Amino acid sequence: MPEFSPEIMQAIQASWPIVLMGVIFYFLLYRPQKKEQSRRQELLNNLKKGERIVTIGGLYGTITALSEKTATIKIADKVEVDISRTAVSHYQNQPKS
């Protein structure tokens, strides 16, 4: 093993907590956030007419029409509302994870 000068050893000892914090932030914050983003994007891309969904605002409904940016959902007999596709939270029968 090569010999390091005391200045280099001191710099290594001073920087390892910062590296450790970076690794912790990656595994506790960044990685789970990216995983959730990809799961949500997959959900929004796979929406289909007739699926029962829950919106972010708490509306329960069935998708009756879809466009690129909006979805029309039936929330009661003869009551349909247009919502943004990004307002879909999850499917009704699927537990939120």
JSON list of C-alpha atoms in Angstrom, two decimals:
[
{"chain": "A", "resi": 1, "resn": "MET", "atom": "CA", "xyz": [0.00, 0.00, 0.00]},
{"chain": "A", "resi": 2, "resn": "PRO", "atom": "CA", "xyz": [1.47, 3.36, -0.98]},
{"chain": "A", "resi": 3, "resn": "GLU", "atom": "CA", "xyz": [2.33, 5.85, 1.71]},
{"chain": "A", "resi": 4, "resn": "PHE", "atom": "CA", "xyz": [0.24, 9.02, 1.70]},
{"chain": "A", "resi": 5, "resn": "SER", "atom": "CA", "xyz": [1.39, 12.34, 3.03]},
{"chain": "A", "resi": 6, "resn": "PRO", "atom": "CA", "xyz": [-0.25, 13.56, 6.24]},
{"chain": "A", "resi": 7, "resn": "GLU", "atom": "CA", "xyz": [-2.09, 16.30, 4.30]},
{"chain": "A", "resi": 8, "resn": "ILE", "atom": "CA", "xyz": [-3.69, 13.76, 1.98]},
{"chain": "A", "resi": 9, "resn": "MET", "atom": "CA", "xyz": [-4.66, 11.49, 4.88]},
{"chain": "A", "resi": 10, "resn": "GLN", "atom": "CA", "xyz": [-6.20, 14.45, 6.68]},
{"chain": "A", "resi": 11, "resn": "ALA", "atom": "CA", "xyz": [-8.20, 15.40, 3.56]},
{"chain": "A", "resi": 12, "resn": "ILE", "atom": "CA", "xyz": [-9.45, 11.81, 3.19]},
{"chain": "A", "resi": 13, "resn": "GLN", "atom": "CA", "xyz": [-10.47, 11.66, 6.85]},
{"chain": "A", "resi": 14, "resn": "ALA", "atom": "CA", "xyz": [-12.24, 15.02, 6.57]},
{"chain": "A", "resi": 15, "resn": "SER", "atom": "CA", "xyz": [-14.17, 14.10, 3.41]},
{"chain": "A", "resi": 16, "resn": "TRP", "atom": "CA", "xyz": [-15.51, 10.64, 4.26]},
{"chain": "A", "resi": 17, "resn": "PRO", "atom": "CA", "xyz": [-18.53, 12.00, 6.25]},
{"chain": "A", "resi": 18, "resn": "ILE", "atom": "CA", "xyz": [-19.61, 14.02, 3.20]},
{"chain": "A", "resi": 19, "resn": "VAL", "atom": "CA", "xyz": [-19.34, 10.94, 0.99]},
{"chain": "A", "resi": 20, "resn": "LEU", "atom": "CA", "xyz": [-21.30, 8.92, 3.55]},
{"chain": "A", "resi": 21, "resn": "MET", "atom": "CA", "xyz": [-24.04, 11.57, 3.63]},
{"chain": "A", "resi": 22, "resn": "GLY", "atom": "CA", "xyz": [-24.24, 11.47, -0.17]},
{"chain": "A", "resi": 23, "resn": "VAL", "atom": "CA", "xyz": [-24.71, 7.70, -0.13]},
{"chain": "A", "resi": 24, "resn": "ILE", "atom": "CA", "xyz": [-27.38, 7.96, 2.59]},
{"chain": "A", "resi": 25, "resn": "PHE", "atom": "CA", "xyz": [-29.25, 10.69, 0.68]},
{"chain": "A", "resi": 26, "resn": "TYR", "atom": "CA", "xyz": [-29.17, 8.55, -2.47]},
{"chain": "A", "resi": 27, "resn": "PHE", "atom": "CA", "xyz": [-30.68, 5.49, -0.79]},
{"chain": "A", "resi": 28, "resn": "LEU", "atom": "CA", "xyz": [-33.16, 7.31, 1.47]},
{"chain": "A", "resi": 29, "resn": "LEU", "atom": "CA", "xyz": [-34.34, 10.16, -0.79]},
{"chain": "A", "resi": 30, "resn": "TYR", "atom": "CA", "xyz": [-33.35, 10.06, -4.45]},
{"chain": "A", "resi": 31, "resn": "ARG", "atom": "CA", "xyz": [-33.78, 6.37, -5.28]},
{"chain": "A", "resi": 32, "resn": "PRO", "atom": "CA", "xyz": [-37.26, 5.95, -3.70]},
{"chain": "A", "resi": 33, "resn": "GLN", "atom": "CA", "xyz": [-38.43, 9.19, -5.32]},
{"chain": "A", "resi": 34, "resn": "LYS", "atom": "CA", "xyz": [-37.32, 8.03, -8.77]},
{"chain": "A", "resi": 35, "resn": "LYS", "atom": "CA", "xyz": [-39.00, 4.67, -8.22]},
{"chain": "A", "resi": 36, "resn": "GLU", "atom": "CA", "xyz": [-42.28, 6.38, -7.25]},
{"chain": "A", "resi": 37, "resn": "GLN", "atom": "CA", "xyz": [-42.04, 8.71, -10.26]},
{"chain": "A", "resi": 38, "resn": "SER", "atom": "CA", "xyz": [-41.62, 5.81, -12.66]},
{"chain": "A", "resi": 39, "resn": "ARG", "atom": "CA", "xyz": [-44.52, 3.90, -11.04]},
{"chain": "A", "resi": 40, "resn": "ARG", "atom": "CA", "xyz": [-46.78, 6.96, -11.32]},
{"chain": "A", "resi": 41, "resn": "GLN", "atom": "CA", "xyz": [-45.78, 7.63, -14.94]},
{"chain": "A", "resi": 42, "resn": "GLU", "atom": "CA", "xyz": [-46.55, 4.01, -15.80]},
{"chain": "A", "resi": 43, "resn": "LEU", "atom": "CA", "xyz": [-49.98, 4.35, -14.15]},
{"chain": "A", "resi": 44, "resn": "LEU", "atom": "CA", "xyz": [-50.77, 7.53, -16.12]},
{"chain": "A", "resi": 45, "resn": "ASN", "atom": "CA", "xyz": [-49.60, 6.01, -19.41]},
{"chain": "A", "resi": 46, "resn": "ASN", "atom": "CA", "xyz": [-51.70, 2.85, -18.93]},
{"chain": "A", "resi": 47, "resn": "LEU", "atom": "CA", "xyz": [-55.04, 4.50, -18.10]},
{"chain": "A", "resi": 48, "resn": "LYS", "atom": "CA", "xyz": [-57.92, 2.98, -20.06]},
{"chain": "A", "resi": 49, "resn": "LYS", "atom": "CA", "xyz": [-61.58, 3.75, -20.57]},
{"chain": "A", "resi": 50, "resn": "GLY", "atom": "CA", "xyz": [-63.78, 1.97, -18.00]},
{"chain": "A", "resi": 51, "resn": "GLU", "atom": "CA", "xyz": [-61.20, 1.85, -15.19]},
{"chain": "A", "resi": 52, "resn": "ARG", "atom": "CA", "xyz": [-62.26, 2.96, -11.73]},
{"chain": "A", "resi": 53, "resn": "ILE", "atom": "CA", "xyz": [-59.89, 5.58, -10.30]},
{"chain": "A", "resi": 54, "resn": "VAL", "atom": "CA", "xyz": [-59.41, 7.98, -7.41]},
{"chain": "A", "resi": 55, "resn": "THR", "atom": "CA", "xyz": [-58.20, 11.51, -8.05]},
{"chain": "A", "resi": 56, "resn": "ILE", "atom": "CA", "xyz": [-55.74, 13.46, -5.94]},
{"chain": "A", "resi": 57, "resn": "GLY", "atom": "CA", "xyz": [-58.69, 15.53, -4.71]},
{"chain": "A", "resi": 58, "resn": "GLY", "atom": "CA", "xyz": [-60.51, 12.41, -3.53]},
{"chain": "A", "resi": 59, "resn": "LEU", "atom": "CA", "xyz": [-63.09, 12.00, -6.30]},
{"chain": "A", "resi": 60, "resn": "TYR", "atom": "CA", "xyz": [-64.02, 8.41, -7.08]},
{"chain": "A", "resi": 61, "resn": "GLY", "atom": "CA", "xyz": [-65.08, 7.74, -10.64]},
{"chain": "A", "resi": 62, "resn": "THR", "atom": "CA", "xyz": [-64.94, 5.68, -13.80]},
{"chain": "A", "resi": 63, "resn": "ILE", "atom": "CA", "xyz": [-63.03, 6.88, -16.84]},
{"chain": "A", "resi": 64, "resn": "THR", "atom": "CA", "xyz": [-65.38, 7.48, -19.76]},
{"chain": "A", "resi": 65, "resn": "ALA", "atom": "CA", "xyz": [-63.02, 9.27, -22.17]},
{"chain": "A", "resi": 66, "resn": "LEU", "atom": "CA", "xyz": [-59.32, 9.99, -22.44]},
{"chain": "A", "resi": 67, "resn": "SER", "atom": "CA", "xyz": [-57.27, 12.50, -24.35]},
{"chain": "A", "resi": 68, "resn": "GLU", "atom": "CA", "xyz": [-53.57, 13.30, -24.22]},
{"chain": "A", "resi": 69, "resn": "LYS", "atom": "CA", "xyz": [-53.88, 15.72, -21.29]},
{"chain": "A", "resi": 70, "resn": "THR", "atom": "CA", "xyz": [-57.36, 15.19, -19.85]},
{"chain": "A", "resi": 71, "resn": "ALA", "atom": "CA", "xyz": [-59.66, 12.44, -18.70]},
{"chain": "A", "resi": 72, "resn": "THR", "atom": "CA", "xyz": [-63.43, 12.52, -18.37]},
{"chain": "A", "resi": 73, "resn": "ILE", "atom": "CA", "xyz": [-64.71, 10.61, -15.37]},
{"chain": "A", "resi": 74, "resn": "LYS", "atom": "CA", "xyz": [-68.22, 9.67, -14.38]},
{"chain": "A", "resi": 75, "resn": "ILE", "atom": "CA", "xyz": [-68.69, 10.38, -10.68]},
{"chain": "A", "resi": 76, "resn": "ALA", "atom": "CA", "xyz": [-72.48, 9.82, -10.47]},
{"chain": "A", "resi": 77, "resn": "ASP", "atom": "CA", "xyz": [-75.43, 9.10, -12.75]},
{"chain": "A", "resi": 78, "resn": "LYS", "atom": "CA", "xyz": [-75.48, 11.76, -15.48]},
{"chain": "A", "resi": 79, "resn": "VAL", "atom": "CA", "xyz": [-72.51, 13.58, -13.87]},
{"chain": "A", "resi": 80, "resn": "GLU", "atom": "CA", "xyz": [-69.21, 13.62, -15.72]},
{"chain": "A", "resi": 81, "resn": "VAL", "atom": "CA", "xyz": [-66.24, 15.89, -15.06]},
{"chain": "A", "resi": 82, "resn": "ASP", "atom": "CA", "xyz": [-63.08, 16.61, -17.01]},
{"chain": "A", "resi": 83, "resn": "ILE", "atom": "CA", "xyz": [-59.87, 16.33, -15.03]},
{"chain": "A", "resi": 84, "resn": "SER", "atom": "CA", "xyz": [-56.19, 16.55, -15.84]},
{"chain": "A", "resi": 85, "resn": "ARG", "atom": "CA", "xyz": [-54.63, 13.12, -16.34]},
{"chain": "A", "resi": 86, "resn": "THR", "atom": "CA", "xyz": [-52.02, 14.05, -13.77]},
{"chain": "A", "resi": 87, "resn": "ALA", "atom": "CA", "xyz": [-54.80, 14.42, -11.17]},
{"chain": "A", "resi": 88, "resn": "VAL", "atom": "CA", "xyz": [-55.27, 10.63, -11.11]},
{"chain": "A", "resi": 89, "resn": "SER", "atom": "CA", "xyz": [-53.90, 9.23, -7.86]},
{"chain": "A", "resi": 90, "resn": "HIS", "atom": "CA", "xyz": [-54.51, 5.49, -8.05]},
{"chain": "A", "resi": 91, "resn": "TYR", "atom": "CA", "xyz": [-56.99, 2.77, -9.00]},
{"chain": "A", "resi": 92, "resn": "GLN", "atom": "CA", "xyz": [-59.97, 2.27, -6.69]},
{"chain": "A", "resi": 93, "resn": "ASN", "atom": "CA", "xyz": [-59.54, -1.43, -6.05]},
{"chain": "A", "resi": 94, "resn": "GLN", "atom": "CA", "xyz": [-55.78, -1.29, -5.71]},
{"chain": "A", "resi": 95, "resn": "PRO", "atom": "CA", "xyz": [-54.33, -0.42, -2.30]},
{"chain": "A", "resi": 96, "resn": "LYS", "atom": "CA", "xyz": [-52.19, 2.72, -2.35]},
{"chain": "A", "resi": 97, "resn": "SER", "atom": "CA", "xyz": [-48.57, 1.73, -1.74]}
]
